[in-house]
Amino acid sequence: MPIRQALDAVRAEVEERFEAMRREMEERFGAADAGRDEVFRPLPEPSGLDMPLAEALAGRRTERSFSDEPISDQVLSALLHAADGINRADGKRTTPSCMNWQEVDIYALKPNGIWRWIPERRGMLFCALDDIRRDAYVVPTALTTPPLVLVYVVDDRRTRSKAASLAEAIVERLKRPEWSSDEIEALRRRACVLDVGAKIQSVYLAASALGIACSARLAFSPGKLEARLKLRPDERVIAAQSIGYRPKSILDHIR
Ligand SMILES: Cc1cc2nc3c(=O)[nH]c(=O)nc-3n(C[C@H](O)[C@H](O)[C@H](O)COP(=O)(O)O)c2cc1C
C-alpha cells in the first residue's frame, strides 16, 4: 500500500476510535453535559521540560500544599506528555506499559469538571461539569485540595486483547507451574500497578522541571471515585496524583 494511503488509513482509524470514545463518554455522563460547546479541548505543544534530568531528579519530592491558582493548559500539556504522551510514529508512549497494552487512562479532575486525556489528539475530552476533586481525598480540606487531580484508571479489557490472550495460550502450553492461569492473572495485576507507577514518577519529574508541587496519592476510596467517574466493572482506579502551584504565602490558601 502506498505510504499516503497507509497514513490516511491510520488517521481514519484514530478518528473512528475517538468518535467511539466520545459517544461512550456521552452515554456515561449523559447528553446534557455532553451537549456543552466545548466537548474537546486541544492542548498546546508540551513545553517547559528542558531542565537537565540530574536537576529534575534532585528536585523531585512530594509536596502537599497548593495554591488555588488554576493549572494552565501549558503546564497540563507538559504533565500529560510526561505521563502518557506519544513519542513515536507507531503511537508508543513516553512511559512503558506491559506488552504495550496502553491500558491506563488518565482523568483530570479540575474545578471546571471531569476531563479525560486523549493522547492521540493531545487534548482533553470533556466528561462532566462536576467538580469531584474532594472525592479523591479521605479528609478533604481547603488547605490541601489542589487545582488538579490526575486519576489513573486501568481498563482491564485492554489487558485481555487478542494478542495478549494468544501469548498467554502459548505460555500455558509450555506447562510450566510458574505460568499457571492464576500466575498469569497475578502478573497482569502487578503489571497494571507498575504501569501506573511509571507514569506517576514521570509526572513527578515533569513537576520538578516545571517548578510545581505534586503528590502521589492512594489515601482515598477508589470505589467512590469509580462511581463518580461512572466506570465500567472492568475499569479500576489505581492511584491519584495531586498537582498545583506552590502557595506564595499562607493567605494564598484562603478562599
Ligand atoms: C504509591 C504511593 C502512594 C502514596 N500515597 C500518598 C497519600 O495517599 N497521601 C500522601 O500525602 N502522600 C502519599 N504518597 C507520598 C509519599 O508519602 C512520599 O512519596 C514519601 O513520604 C516520600 O517522600 P518524597 O516523595 O518527597 O520522597 C504516596 C507515594 C506513593 C509512591
XYZ file of N, CA and C and ligand atoms in Angstrom:
796
model
N 0.861 -1.206 0.000
C 0.000 0.000 0.000
C 0.896 1.254 0.000
N 0.621 2.241 -0.875
C 1.448 3.455 -0.858
C 1.370 4.150 0.512
N 2.466 4.880 0.866
C 2.558 5.476 2.214
C 1.369 6.394 2.503
N 1.014 7.187 1.502
C -0.075 8.154 1.707
C -1.385 7.454 2.095
N -1.643 6.384 1.383
C -2.878 5.619 1.647
C -2.827 5.011 3.060
N -1.623 4.498 3.412
C -1.462 3.880 4.740
C -1.697 4.931 5.828
N -1.134 6.138 5.620
C -1.310 7.209 6.619
C -2.775 7.596 6.760
N -3.457 7.679 5.612
C -4.891 8.018 5.628
C -5.666 6.965 6.414
N -5.279 5.699 6.228
C -5.982 4.607 6.932
C -5.776 4.736 8.437
N -4.515 5.057 8.846
C -4.232 5.205 10.280
C -5.037 6.378 10.837
N -5.050 7.492 10.072
C -5.795 8.677 10.515
C -7.276 8.345 10.704
N -7.823 7.615 9.730
C -9.250 7.251 9.790
C -9.519 6.378 11.016
N -8.569 5.483 11.314
C -8.767 4.588 12.461
C -8.741 5.373 13.774
N -7.789 6.329 13.864
C -7.695 7.159 15.076
C -8.988 7.955 15.248
N -9.471 8.495 14.132
C -10.697 9.299 14.147
C -11.890 8.458 14.616
N -11.944 7.237 14.090
C -13.033 6.324 14.432
C -12.999 5.984 15.930
N -11.773 5.706 16.430
C -11.628 5.353 17.855
C -12.044 6.526 18.727
N -11.659 7.737 18.297
C -12.006 8.930 19.074
C -13.519 9.122 19.111
N -14.156 8.956 17.971
C -15.614 9.110 17.896
C -16.304 8.102 18.811
N -15.797 6.858 18.796
C -16.396 5.804 19.631
C -16.248 6.186 21.104
N -15.062 6.717 21.457
C -14.825 7.096 22.857
C -15.728 8.271 23.250
N -15.879 9.221 22.313
C -16.725 10.385 22.604
C -18.167 9.945 22.867
N -18.630 9.016 22.034
C -20.000 8.507 22.220
C -20.127 7.782 23.560
N -19.082 7.009 23.892
C -19.115 6.254 25.158
C -19.196 7.220 26.338
N -18.396 8.300 26.282
C -18.401 9.275 27.380
C -19.753 9.982 27.465
N -20.342 10.253 26.289
C -21.663 10.894 26.256
C -22.692 10.002 26.939
N -22.618 8.710 26.613
C -23.568 7.758 27.212
C -23.375 7.688 28.718
N -22.091 7.662 29.142
C -21.814 7.526 30.573
C -22.268 8.731 31.368
N -21.931 9.911 30.863
C -22.142 11.104 31.664
C -23.424 11.848 31.313
N -24.129 11.386 30.287
C -25.428 11.984 29.988
C -25.324 13.062 28.936
N -26.386 13.147 28.139
C -26.377 14.054 26.995
C -26.339 15.517 27.401
N -26.894 15.848 28.594
C -26.981 17.263 28.981
C -25.594 17.883 29.060
N -24.690 17.224 29.798
C -23.343 17.766 29.932
C -22.581 17.683 28.621
N -22.779 16.553 27.913
C -22.019 16.356 26.680
C -22.439 17.365 25.614
N -23.618 17.941 25.783
C -24.105 18.909 24.815
C -23.431 20.269 24.915
N -22.546 20.433 25.871
C -21.829 21.698 26.004
C -21.037 22.007 24.741
N -20.713 23.284 24.551
C -19.956 23.674 23.354
C -18.597 22.995 23.312
N -17.928 23.019 24.486
C -16.546 22.568 24.471
C -16.451 21.086 24.823
N -16.584 20.236 23.825
C -16.551 18.801 24.077
C -15.107 18.318 24.084
N -14.283 18.937 23.240
C -12.879 18.541 23.184
C -12.001 19.788 23.254
N -10.992 19.726 24.135
C -10.113 20.886 24.298
C -8.680 20.497 23.918
N -8.215 20.950 22.738
C -6.838 20.604 22.363
C -5.865 21.320 23.282
N -4.753 20.667 23.606
C -3.746 21.294 24.463
C -2.576 21.778 23.607
N -1.863 22.805 24.094
C -0.709 23.289 23.317
C 0.416 22.257 23.322
N 1.397 22.450 22.428
C 2.600 21.589 22.411
C 3.201 21.563 23.803
N 3.634 20.404 24.294
C 4.262 20.401 25.623
C 5.545 21.221 25.617
N 5.760 21.977 26.679
C 6.986 22.786 26.776
C 7.338 22.941 28.254
N 8.507 23.525 28.511
C 8.924 23.784 29.899
C 9.600 22.591 30.552
N 9.978 21.593 29.726
C 10.575 20.380 30.299
C 12.074 20.292 29.978
N 12.724 21.447 29.830
C 14.114 21.446 29.362
C 15.155 21.238 30.460
N 14.728 21.186 31.700
C 15.686 21.034 32.797
C 16.509 19.738 32.628
N 17.830 19.780 32.905
C 18.594 18.525 32.837
C 18.020 17.488 33.807
N 18.088 16.228 33.402
C 17.489 15.157 34.208
C 18.062 15.144 35.634
N 19.392 15.365 35.759
C 20.012 15.324 37.095
C 19.369 16.374 38.015
N 19.069 17.536 37.452
C 18.446 18.602 38.258
C 17.003 18.244 38.619
N 16.297 17.684 37.642
C 14.895 17.286 37.897
C 14.859 16.199 38.971
N 15.814 15.266 38.916
C 15.865 14.204 39.936
C 16.188 14.797 41.297
N 17.093 15.779 41.322
C 17.465 16.403 42.598
C 16.270 17.138 43.209
N 15.396 17.665 42.365
C 14.253 18.447 42.866
C 13.001 17.619 43.079
N 13.009 16.348 42.715
C 11.814 15.500 42.826
C 11.446 15.279 44.282
N 10.233 15.648 44.649
C 9.781 15.458 46.025
C 8.251 15.536 46.089
N 7.717 15.065 47.219
C 6.275 15.173 47.442
C 5.981 16.464 48.192
N 5.047 17.228 47.670
C 4.601 18.441 48.362
C 3.078 18.383 48.426
N 2.529 18.759 49.570
C 1.084 18.583 49.782
C 0.340 19.887 50.000
N 0.982 20.984 49.705
C 0.367 22.283 49.931
C 0.294 23.028 48.596
N -0.905 23.523 48.279
C -1.097 24.074 46.935
C -1.794 25.428 46.981
N -1.438 26.271 46.036
C -2.207 27.499 45.821
C -3.482 27.100 45.067
N -4.525 27.918 45.115
C -5.734 27.532 44.362
C -5.735 28.103 42.933
N -4.600 28.641 42.502
C -4.496 29.151 41.128
C -4.704 28.005 40.131
N -5.577 28.176 39.134
C -5.823 27.076 38.186
C -4.549 26.727 37.405
N -4.414 25.464 37.099
C -3.259 24.994 36.308
C -3.466 25.431 34.852
N -2.417 26.008 34.245
C -2.551 26.473 32.854
C -2.548 25.267 31.898
N -3.106 25.466 30.708
C -3.108 24.396 29.703
C -1.686 24.023 29.314
N -0.776 25.009 29.349
C 0.630 24.754 29.013
C 1.231 23.714 29.959
N 0.986 23.950 31.264
C 1.518 23.029 32.280
C 0.822 21.670 32.175
N -0.494 21.694 31.990
C -1.250 20.440 31.875
C -0.713 19.604 30.710
N -0.433 20.278 29.607
C 0.067 19.583 28.429
C 1.420 18.925 28.718
N 2.308 19.653 29.404
C 3.641 19.106 29.719
C 3.518 17.902 30.655
N 2.633 18.009 31.654
C 2.465 16.907 32.617
C 1.902 15.661 31.935
N 0.907 15.865 31.080
C 0.281 14.709 30.434
C 1.182 14.109 29.367
N 2.023 14.963 28.770
C 3.010 14.425 27.821
C 3.987 13.514 28.584
N 4.389 13.970 29.777
C 5.311 13.149 30.582
C 4.631 11.840 30.986
N 3.375 11.912 31.341
C 2.661 10.723 31.827
C 2.343 9.748 30.705
N 1.920 10.294 29.562
C 1.314 9.409 28.563
C 1.281 10.082 27.192
N 2.417 10.739 26.853
C 2.466 11.396 25.547
C 2.919 10.400 24.487
N 2.562 10.678 23.249
C 3.025 9.821 22.150
C 4.384 10.348 21.702
N 5.412 9.486 21.760
C 6.751 9.962 21.391
C 7.331 9.231 20.179
N 6.506 8.384 19.533
C 6.972 7.688 18.334
C 5.858 7.571 17.305
N 6.282 7.408 16.042
C 5.302 7.369 14.951
C 4.328 6.201 15.095
N 4.735 5.142 15.799
C 3.832 3.989 15.914
C 2.860 4.115 17.090
N 2.817 5.288 17.709
C 1.815 5.528 18.759
C 2.268 5.137 20.154
N 3.534 4.666 20.286
C 4.000 4.292 21.621
C 4.223 5.544 22.465
N 4.370 5.334 23.771
C 4.245 6.442 24.726
C 5.554 6.803 25.442
N 5.522 7.924 26.161
C 6.681 8.373 26.941
C 6.916 7.477 28.164
N 5.908 6.688 28.559
C 6.090 5.741 29.665
C 5.782 4.333 29.148
N 6.453 3.316 29.711
C 6.270 1.958 29.191
C 4.967 1.336 29.686
N 4.502 0.298 28.967
C 3.385 -0.496 29.516
C 3.628 -1.950 29.144
N 3.248 -2.837 30.044
C 3.466 -4.272 29.857
C 2.812 -4.713 28.538
N 3.580 -5.379 27.701
C 3.102 -5.867 26.399
C 2.503 -4.748 25.539
N 2.884 -3.526 25.843
C 2.318 -2.364 25.140
C 0.780 -2.357 25.179
N 0.225 -2.765 26.338
C -1.239 -2.774 26.478
C -1.825 -1.353 26.388
N -1.052 -0.375 26.896
C -1.562 1.010 26.972
C -2.933 1.001 27.643
N -2.965 0.346 28.804
C -4.249 0.103 29.470
C -4.628 1.181 30.485
N -3.755 2.180 30.652
C -4.031 3.188 31.678
C -4.658 4.437 31.044
N -5.815 4.824 31.540
C -6.448 6.081 31.114
C -6.239 7.102 32.209
N -6.097 8.350 31.810
C -5.885 9.401 32.810
C -7.054 10.391 32.757
N -7.673 10.564 33.909
C -8.741 11.569 34.043
C -8.167 12.757 34.804
N -8.530 13.947 34.379
C -8.092 15.160 35.081
C -9.310 15.741 35.793
N -9.219 15.841 37.132
C -10.301 16.460 37.906
C -9.922 17.901 38.141
N -10.777 18.808 37.664
C -10.470 20.240 37.775
C -11.700 20.949 38.337
N -11.527 22.205 38.771
C -12.703 22.936 39.276
C -13.802 23.017 38.210
N -13.421 23.006 36.928
C -14.439 23.121 35.868
C -14.864 21.759 35.312
N -14.647 20.698 36.073
C -15.223 19.418 35.668
C -14.248 18.266 35.536
N -14.795 17.193 34.952
C -14.026 15.960 34.755
C -13.634 15.903 33.278
N -12.356 15.657 33.038
C -11.842 15.596 31.672
C -11.053 14.308 31.504
N -11.021 13.798 30.272
C -10.226 12.583 30.017
C -9.150 12.892 28.972
N -7.919 12.497 29.284
C -6.780 12.730 28.392
C -6.866 11.814 27.173
N -6.716 12.409 25.977
C -6.725 11.627 24.734
C -5.347 11.810 24.084
N -4.427 10.883 24.306
C -3.062 11.066 23.800
C -3.005 11.231 22.283
N -3.827 10.468 21.555
C -3.772 10.507 20.084
C -4.095 11.893 19.540
N -4.795 12.688 20.332
C -5.189 14.021 19.863
C -4.566 15.136 20.688
N -3.718 14.772 21.609
C -3.107 15.712 22.547
C -4.143 16.729 23.052
N -5.164 16.195 23.727
C -6.179 17.089 24.247
C -7.056 16.398 25.263
N -8.034 17.151 25.763
C -8.894 16.675 26.826
C -10.324 16.553 26.328
N -10.910 15.383 26.585
C -12.319 15.169 26.247
C -13.147 15.528 27.473
N -14.081 16.441 27.291
C -14.929 16.851 28.406
C -15.891 15.718 28.779
N -15.991 15.426 30.088
C -16.899 14.343 30.522
C -18.105 14.888 31.281
N -17.870 15.733 32.281
C -18.987 16.234 33.088
C -18.557 17.507 33.812
N -19.556 18.300 34.167
C -19.263 19.586 34.825
C -18.898 19.444 36.300
N -19.123 18.246 36.877
C -18.948 18.088 38.328
C -17.507 18.317 38.775
N -17.364 19.070 39.864
C -16.047 19.218 40.492
C -15.940 18.133 41.569
N -15.219 17.065 41.278
C -15.169 15.928 42.221
C -13.774 15.790 42.854
N -12.980 16.875 42.833
C -11.607 16.776 43.368
C -11.614 16.283 44.808
N -12.606 16.706 45.578
C -12.629 16.334 47.003
C -12.927 14.849 47.207
N -13.527 14.219 46.180
C -13.781 12.772 46.298
C -12.491 11.966 46.186
N -11.402 12.645 45.829
C -10.104 11.949 45.752
C -9.361 12.070 47.083
N -10.075 12.495 48.128
C -9.479 12.626 49.467
C -10.350 11.947 50.512
N -9.707 11.400 51.557
C -10.489 10.865 52.677
C -10.987 12.040 53.515
N -10.065 12.954 53.818
C -10.456 14.147 54.576
C -10.064 15.380 53.750
N -10.960 15.821 52.875
C -10.580 16.979 52.054
C -10.591 18.263 52.873
N -9.587 19.103 52.672
C -9.590 20.402 53.352
C -9.264 21.472 52.315
N -9.650 22.688 52.616
C -9.365 23.786 51.697
C -7.849 23.947 51.537
N -7.112 23.571 52.580
C -5.656 23.745 52.531
C -4.977 22.771 51.593
N -5.577 21.592 51.436
C -4.857 20.560 50.677
C -5.458 20.269 49.305
N -6.672 20.734 49.034
C -7.291 20.381 47.743
C -6.588 21.141 46.616
N -5.999 20.418 45.695
C -5.237 21.083 44.632
C -6.125 21.477 43.453
N -5.631 22.332 42.572
C -6.440 22.692 41.396
C -6.546 21.566 40.374
N -5.660 20.562 40.508
C -5.678 19.463 39.538
C -5.389 18.137 40.236
N -6.280 17.163 39.996
C -6.006 15.798 40.464
C -6.017 14.898 39.228
N -4.919 14.191 39.010
C -4.904 13.200 37.934
C -5.318 11.858 38.532
N -6.204 11.165 37.859
C -6.646 9.852 38.347
C -6.250 8.801 37.304
N -5.553 7.782 37.769
C -5.062 6.729 36.881
C -6.009 5.545 36.938
N -6.597 5.226 35.782
C -7.622 4.173 35.687
C -7.121 3.076 34.746
N -7.222 1.840 35.191
C -6.830 0.723 34.332
C -8.070 0.136 33.666
N -7.964 -0.074 32.359
C -9.045 -0.714 31.607
C -8.625 -2.163 31.350
N -9.209 -3.084 32.121
C -8.803 -4.496 32.036
C -9.089 -5.125 30.671
N -10.002 -4.532 29.930
C -10.285 -5.103 28.598
C -9.032 -5.116 27.731
N -8.223 -4.040 27.882
C -7.026 -3.944 27.031
C -5.939 -4.940 27.430
N -6.005 -5.434 28.682
C -5.009 -6.434 29.088
C -5.440 -7.826 28.635
N -6.626 -7.901 28.055
C -7.120 -9.198 27.569
C -7.365 -9.141 26.067
N -6.510 -8.388 25.389
C -6.653 -8.265 23.938
C -6.331 -9.615 23.287
N -6.600 -9.721 21.991
C -6.335 -10.985 21.271
C -4.864 -11.359 21.380
N -3.982 -10.360 21.182
C -2.540 -10.654 21.195
C -2.119 -11.148 22.583
N -2.671 -10.490 23.636
C -2.299 -10.887 25.000
C -2.791 -12.309 25.278
N -4.015 -12.619 24.846
C -4.566 -13.961 25.098
C -3.765 -15.013 24.349
N -3.327 -14.663 23.129
C -2.545 -15.608 22.335
C -1.215 -15.897 23.038
N -0.552 -14.835 23.512
C 0.732 -15.007 24.210
C 0.527 -15.890 25.440
N -0.590 -15.669 26.159
C -0.857 -16.471 27.356
C -1.109 -17.932 27.005
N -1.833 -18.148 25.903
C -2.130 -19.528 25.489
C -0.820 -20.265 25.182
N 0.107 -19.561 24.522
C 1.394 -20.188 24.186
C 2.148 -20.524 25.469
N 2.164 -19.560 26.383
C 2.892 -19.745 27.638
C 2.304 -20.918 28.429
N 0.969 -21.018 28.448
C 0.317 -22.110 29.195
C 0.651 -23.469 28.603
N 0.829 -23.489 27.285
C 1.162 -24.743 26.605
C 2.516 -25.277 27.059
N 3.358 -24.358 27.490
C 4.687 -24.798 27.935
C 4.601 -25.581 29.247
N 3.400 -25.511 29.878
C 3.109 -26.281 31.094
C 4.146 -26.068 32.200
N 4.531 -24.836 32.387
C 5.447 -24.538 33.481
C 4.592 -24.083 34.668
N 4.830 -24.632 35.888
C 3.947 -24.309 37.018
C 3.905 -22.806 37.318
N 5.019 -22.109 37.066
C 5.016 -20.665 37.367
C 4.183 -19.883 36.357
N 3.679 -20.568 35.319
C 2.842 -19.883 34.349
C 1.430 -20.454 34.336
N 0.910 -20.825 35.509
C -0.487 -21.260 35.584
C -1.372 -20.048 35.299
N -2.662 -20.293 35.039
C -3.520 -19.132 34.732
C -3.625 -18.196 35.936
N -3.521 -18.757 37.176
C -3.538 -17.885 38.366
C -2.315 -16.972 38.380
N -1.160 -17.560 38.017
C 0.070 -16.760 37.990
C -0.028 -15.664 36.933
N -0.614 -16.025 35.799
C -0.735 -15.030 34.721
C -1.662 -13.900 35.164
N -2.731 -14.282 35.877
C -3.662 -13.257 36.370
C -2.948 -12.339 37.371
N -2.131 -12.946 38.242
C -1.392 -12.143 39.228
C -0.408 -11.225 38.511
N 0.243 -11.741 37.474
C 1.189 -10.928 36.704
C 0.471 -9.727 36.072
N -0.718 -10.024 35.550
C -1.499 -8.962 34.900
C -1.778 -7.820 35.887
N -2.146 -8.184 37.110
C -2.478 -7.164 38.095
C -1.228 -6.401 38.535
N -0.103 -7.132 38.696
C 1.148 -6.451 39.062
C 1.561 -5.483 37.963
N 1.416 -5.942 36.719
C 1.851 -5.122 35.587
C 1.077 -3.800 35.552
N -0.226 -3.859 35.784
C -1.044 -2.637 35.725
C -0.571 -1.624 36.765
N -0.271 -2.117 37.969
C 0.158 -1.211 39.039
C 1.514 -0.590 38.680
N 2.407 -1.414 38.111
C 3.716 -0.884 37.696
C 3.566 0.151 36.594
N 2.678 -0.108 35.644
C 2.485 0.830 34.535
C 2.014 2.188 35.072
N 1.167 2.151 36.093
C 0.719 3.418 36.706
C 1.901 4.070 37.437
N 2.707 3.254 38.127
C 3.856 3.795 38.864
C 4.820 4.539 37.956
N 5.034 3.995 36.748
C 5.949 4.656 35.797
C 5.408 6.042 35.445
N 4.104 6.130 35.296
C 3.502 7.420 34.939
C 3.630 8.408 36.101
N 3.420 7.892 37.300
C 3.487 8.769 38.476
C 4.892 9.365 38.612
N 5.926 8.539 38.432
C 7.291 9.077 38.546
C 7.576 10.074 37.419
N 7.081 9.784 36.235
C 7.322 10.688 35.113
C 6.682 12.061 35.390
N 5.484 12.033 35.970
C 4.812 13.304 36.312
C 5.565 14.014 37.441
N 6.062 13.249 38.420
C 6.871 13.858 39.487
C 8.061 14.617 38.872
N 8.742 13.972 37.893
C 9.920 14.606 37.290
C 9.517 15.837 36.480
N 8.400 15.725 35.764
C 7.929 16.888 34.997
C 7.568 18.025 35.947
N 6.921 17.686 37.072
C 6.549 18.724 38.050
C 7.807 19.395 38.591
N 8.846 18.603 38.820
C 10.114 19.152 39.301
C 10.667 20.135 38.263
N 10.663 19.727 36.994
C 11.179 20.600 35.926
C 10.333 21.868 35.792
N 9.038 21.741 36.029
C 8.127 22.889 35.852
C 8.058 23.766 37.104
N 8.651 23.280 38.205
C 8.639 24.054 39.454
C 7.277 24.083 40.123
N 6.535 22.961 40.042
C 5.224 22.929 40.699
C 5.149 21.778 41.709
N 4.161 21.867 42.605
C 4.034 20.889 43.692
C 3.210 19.689 43.227
N 3.541 18.530 43.813
C 2.942 17.291 43.326
C 2.991 16.233 44.419
N 1.953 15.391 44.498
C 1.968 14.285 45.455
C 1.242 13.070 44.880
N 1.909 11.917 44.896
C 1.219 10.664 44.559
C 0.254 10.381 45.694
N -0.900 9.764 45.393
C -1.849 9.521 46.471
C -2.632 8.230 46.271
N -2.750 7.501 47.422
C -3.600 6.302 47.445
C -4.682 6.426 48.507
N -4.542 7.405 49.392
C -5.453 7.512 50.530
C -6.776 8.170 50.122
N -7.603 7.359 49.470
C -8.963 7.793 49.113
C -9.744 6.531 48.843
N -11.045 6.670 48.642
C -11.852 5.477 48.377
C -11.937 5.267 46.854
N -11.290 4.223 46.335
C -11.364 4.005 44.881
C -12.808 3.763 44.427
N -13.581 3.062 45.285
C -14.969 2.751 44.915
C -15.776 4.025 44.677
N -15.568 4.999 45.554
C -16.317 6.264 45.440
C -15.945 6.980 44.130
N -14.621 7.014 43.853
C -14.193 7.685 42.616
C -14.681 6.924 41.382
N -14.646 5.585 41.464
C -15.107 4.782 40.324
C -16.581 5.104 40.027
N -17.376 5.283 41.104
C -18.792 5.624 40.906
C -18.918 7.020 40.309
N -18.141 7.983 40.830
C -18.245 9.361 40.320
C -17.787 9.453 38.858
N -16.815 8.594 38.497
C -16.320 8.602 37.109
C -17.152 7.686 36.208
N -18.164 7.053 36.823
C -19.085 6.161 36.094
C -18.311 5.097 35.305
N -17.327 4.491 35.961
C -16.512 3.489 35.272
C -17.283 2.185 35.096
N -16.879 1.415 34.091
C -17.474 0.084 33.889
C -16.866 -0.874 34.917
N -17.490 -2.059 35.124
C -16.934 -3.001 36.115
C -15.508 -3.452 35.776
N -15.140 -3.430 34.477
C -13.775 -3.858 34.129
C -12.772 -2.697 34.108
N -13.143 -1.563 34.724
C -12.193 -0.454 34.871
C -11.960 -0.217 36.361
N -10.698 0.052 36.725
C -10.363 0.211 38.146
C -9.527 1.448 38.361
N -9.835 2.187 39.424
C -8.974 3.318 39.809
C -7.792 2.744 40.585
N -6.571 3.089 40.152
C -5.379 2.569 40.828
C -4.773 3.615 41.769
N -4.644 4.836 41.312
C -3.976 5.861 42.127
C -4.379 7.242 41.642
N -3.995 8.224 42.434
C -4.248 9.617 42.035
C -2.962 10.411 42.252
N -2.928 11.583 41.698
C -1.761 12.461 41.884
C -2.265 13.895 41.951
N -1.936 14.548 43.058
C -2.396 15.917 43.271
C -1.333 16.877 42.763
N -1.781 17.920 42.090
C -0.826 18.834 41.445
C -1.311 20.275 41.572
N -0.381 21.170 41.843
C -0.751 22.580 41.898
C 0.473 23.449 42.026
N 0.267 24.754 41.875
C 1.372 25.688 42.117
C 1.603 25.750 43.614
N 2.832 26.078 43.991
C 3.118 26.212 45.423
C 2.446 27.485 45.932
N 1.925 27.462 47.174
C 1.331 28.702 47.700
C 2.431 29.752 47.888
N 2.116 30.999 47.530
C 3.145 32.045 47.664
C 3.211 32.537 49.104
N 2.063 32.481 49.802
C 2.048 32.838 51.219
C 0.872 32.109 51.838
N 0.735 32.158 53.159
C -0.366 31.462 53.832
C -1.715 32.023 53.358
N -1.748 33.305 52.985
C -3.004 33.932 52.544
C -3.483 33.346 51.213
N -2.535 32.789 50.476
C -2.834 32.212 49.179
C -3.840 31.067 49.279
N -3.925 30.438 50.469
C -4.832 29.311 50.651
C -6.274 29.737 50.894
N -6.446 30.964 51.386
C -7.789 31.334 51.877
C -8.715 31.661 50.720
N -9.831 30.933 50.688
C -10.756 31.121 49.557
C -11.936 31.965 49.968
C 2.213 4.614 45.892
C 2.275 5.880 46.718
C 1.176 6.294 47.437
C 1.203 7.471 48.176
N 0.085 7.883 48.820
C 0.101 9.052 49.475
C -1.090 9.550 50.062
O -2.154 8.951 49.964
N -1.061 10.726 50.726
C 0.107 11.452 50.802
O 0.085 12.518 51.408
N 1.251 11.017 50.246
C 1.281 9.838 49.575
N 2.419 9.391 48.940
C 3.647 10.188 49.019
C 4.659 9.535 49.976
O 4.255 9.754 51.323
C 6.038 10.141 49.717
O 6.467 9.738 48.422
C 7.058 9.700 50.752
O 6.779 10.272 52.001
C 8.474 10.077 50.345
O 8.553 11.470 50.126
P 9.117 12.049 48.758
O 8.157 11.673 47.684
O 9.210 13.539 48.940
O 10.445 11.419 48.532
C 2.405 8.231 48.227
C 3.510 7.801 47.491
C 3.452 6.651 46.733
C 4.651 6.232 45.919
